[in-house]
Coordinates of N, CA and C in Angstrom, one line a residue:
X1 N 0.8 -1.2 0.0 CA 0.0 0.0 0.0 C 0.9 1.3 0.0
X2 N 1.9 1.2 0.8 CA 2.8 2.4 0.9 C 3.5 2.6 -0.5
X3 N 3.9 1.5 -1.2 CA 4.5 1.6 -2.5 C 3.6 2.3 -3.5
X4 N 2.4 2.0 -3.4 CA 1.4 2.6 -4.4 C 1.2 4.0 -4.1
X5 N 1.2 4.4 -2.8 CA 1.0 5.8 -2.5 C 2.2 6.6 -2.9
X6 N 3.4 6.1 -2.7 CA 4.6 6.7 -3.2 C 4.7 6.9 -4.7
X7 N 4.3 5.8 -5.4 CA 4.3 5.9 -6.8 C 3.3 6.9 -7.4
X8 N 2.1 7.0 -6.7 CA 1.1 8.0 -7.2 C 1.6 9.4 -6.9
X9 N 2.3 9.6 -5.8 CA 2.8 10.9 -5.4 C 3.9 11.3 -6.4
X10 N 4.8 10.4 -6.8 CA 5.8 10.6 -7.8 C 5.2 11.0 -9.1
X11 N 4.2 10.2 -9.5 CA 3.5 10.5 -10.8 C 2.9 11.9 -10.9
X12 N 2.3 12.2 -9.8 CA 1.6 13.6 -9.7 C 2.7 14.7 -9.7
X13 N 3.8 14.4 -9.1 CA 4.9 15.4 -9.1 C 5.5 15.6 -10.4
X14 N 5.7 14.5 -11.1 CA 6.3 14.5 -12.5 C 5.3 15.2 -13.5
X15 N 4.0 14.9 -13.3 CA 3.0 15.5 -14.2 C 3.0 17.0 -14.0
X16 N 3.1 17.4 -12.8 CA 3.2 18.9 -12.5 C 4.3 19.6 -13.1
X17 N 5.5 18.9 -13.2 CA 6.7 19.5 -13.8 C 6.5 19.6 -15.3
X18 N 5.8 18.7 -15.9 CA 5.8 18.7 -17.4 C 4.8 19.7 -17.9
X19 N 4.0 20.3 -17.1 CA 3.0 21.3 -17.6 C 3.6 22.7 -17.6
X20 N 4.7 23.0 -17.0 CA 5.3 24.3 -17.0 C 6.3 24.5 -18.1
X21 N 5.9 25.4 -19.0 CA 6.8 25.6 -20.1 C 6.9 27.1 -20.4
X22 N 8.0 27.6 -20.9 CA 8.2 29.0 -21.2 C 7.5 29.3 -22.5
X23 N 6.9 30.5 -22.6 CA 6.4 30.8 -23.9 C 7.5 31.0 -25.0
X24 N 7.2 30.8 -26.2 CA 8.2 30.9 -27.3 C 8.6 32.3 -27.4
X25 N 9.9 32.5 -27.6 CA 10.5 33.9 -27.8 C 10.3 34.3 -29.3
X26 N 9.4 35.2 -29.5 CA 9.1 35.6 -30.8 C 10.2 36.4 -31.5
X27 N 11.2 36.9 -30.7 CA 12.3 37.7 -31.2 C 13.5 36.8 -31.4
X28 N 13.4 35.6 -31.3 CA 14.6 34.7 -31.4 C 15.4 34.8 -32.6
X29 N 14.8 34.9 -33.8 CA 15.6 35.0 -35.0 C 15.8 36.5 -35.5
X30 N 15.4 37.4 -34.7 CA 15.5 38.8 -35.1 C 17.0 39.3 -35.0
X31 N 17.4 40.2 -35.9 CA 18.7 40.8 -35.8 C 18.6 41.9 -34.7
X32 N 19.8 42.4 -34.3 CA 19.9 43.4 -33.3 C 19.2 44.7 -33.8
X33 N 19.4 45.0 -35.1 CA 18.8 46.2 -35.7 C 17.3 46.1 -35.7
X34 N 16.7 44.9 -36.0 CA 15.2 44.8 -36.0 C 14.7 44.9 -34.6
X35 N 15.4 44.3 -33.7 CA 14.9 44.3 -32.3 C 14.9 45.8 -31.8
X36 N 16.0 46.5 -32.1 CA 16.0 47.9 -31.7 C 14.9 48.8 -32.4
X37 N 14.7 48.5 -33.6 CA 13.7 49.2 -34.4 C 12.3 49.0 -33.9
X38 N 12.0 47.7 -33.6 CA 10.7 47.4 -33.0 C 10.5 48.0 -31.6
X39 N 11.6 48.0 -30.8 CA 11.5 48.6 -29.5 C 11.2 50.1 -29.6
X40 N 12.0 50.8 -30.5 CA 11.8 52.2 -30.7 C 10.4 52.5 -31.2
X41 N 9.9 51.7 -32.1 CA 8.5 51.9 -32.6 C 7.5 51.8 -31.5
X42 N 7.6 50.8 -30.7 CA 6.7 50.6 -29.6 C 6.8 51.8 -28.6
X43 N 8.0 52.2 -28.3 CA 8.1 53.4 -27.5 C 7.5 54.6 -28.0
X44 N 7.7 54.9 -29.3 CA 7.1 56.0 -30.0 C 5.6 56.0 -30.0
X45 N 5.0 54.8 -30.1 CA 3.6 54.6 -30.1 C 2.9 54.6 -28.8
X46 N 3.7 54.7 -27.7 CA 3.2 54.7 -26.4 C 3.0 53.4 -25.7
X47 N 3.4 52.3 -26.3 CA 3.3 51.0 -25.7 C 4.6 50.7 -24.9
X48 N 4.7 51.3 -23.7 CA 5.9 51.3 -22.9 C 6.2 50.0 -22.4
X49 N 5.2 49.2 -22.0 CA 5.5 47.9 -21.4 C 6.1 47.0 -22.5
X50 N 5.6 47.0 -23.7 CA 6.2 46.2 -24.8 C 7.6 46.7 -25.1
X51 N 7.8 48.0 -25.1 CA 9.1 48.6 -25.5 C 10.1 48.2 -24.4
X52 N 9.8 48.2 -23.2 CA 10.7 47.8 -22.1 C 11.1 46.4 -22.3
X53 N 10.1 45.5 -22.6 CA 10.4 44.1 -22.8 C 11.4 43.9 -23.9
X54 N 11.2 44.6 -25.0 CA 12.1 44.5 -26.1 C 13.5 45.0 -25.8
X55 N 13.6 46.2 -25.2 CA 14.9 46.7 -24.8 C 15.6 45.8 -23.8
X56 N 14.9 45.2 -22.9 CA 15.5 44.2 -22.0 C 16.0 43.0 -22.8
X57 N 15.3 42.5 -23.7 CA 15.7 41.4 -24.6 C 17.0 41.8 -25.3
X58 N 17.0 43.0 -25.9 CA 18.1 43.5 -26.6 C 19.4 43.6 -25.7
X59 N 19.2 44.1 -24.5 CA 20.3 44.2 -23.6 C 20.9 42.9 -23.2
X60 N 20.0 41.9 -23.1 CA 20.4 40.6 -22.6 C 21.2 39.8 -23.7
X61 N 21.1 40.3 -24.9 CA 21.9 39.6 -26.0 C 23.3 39.9 -26.1

């Protein structure tokens, strides 16, 4: 009985780990120039949250 409980607990733990995945990075294939241009366009259009995200991605590269 104890073995079954441990096995079920392990299965639940492993299933929980498999459902967490990072969203795909849409900027993955972008050049530095394109990334900067998109960030600048977002900033100029007032979309500050998106611009910050793009600038942070640019800085991390």
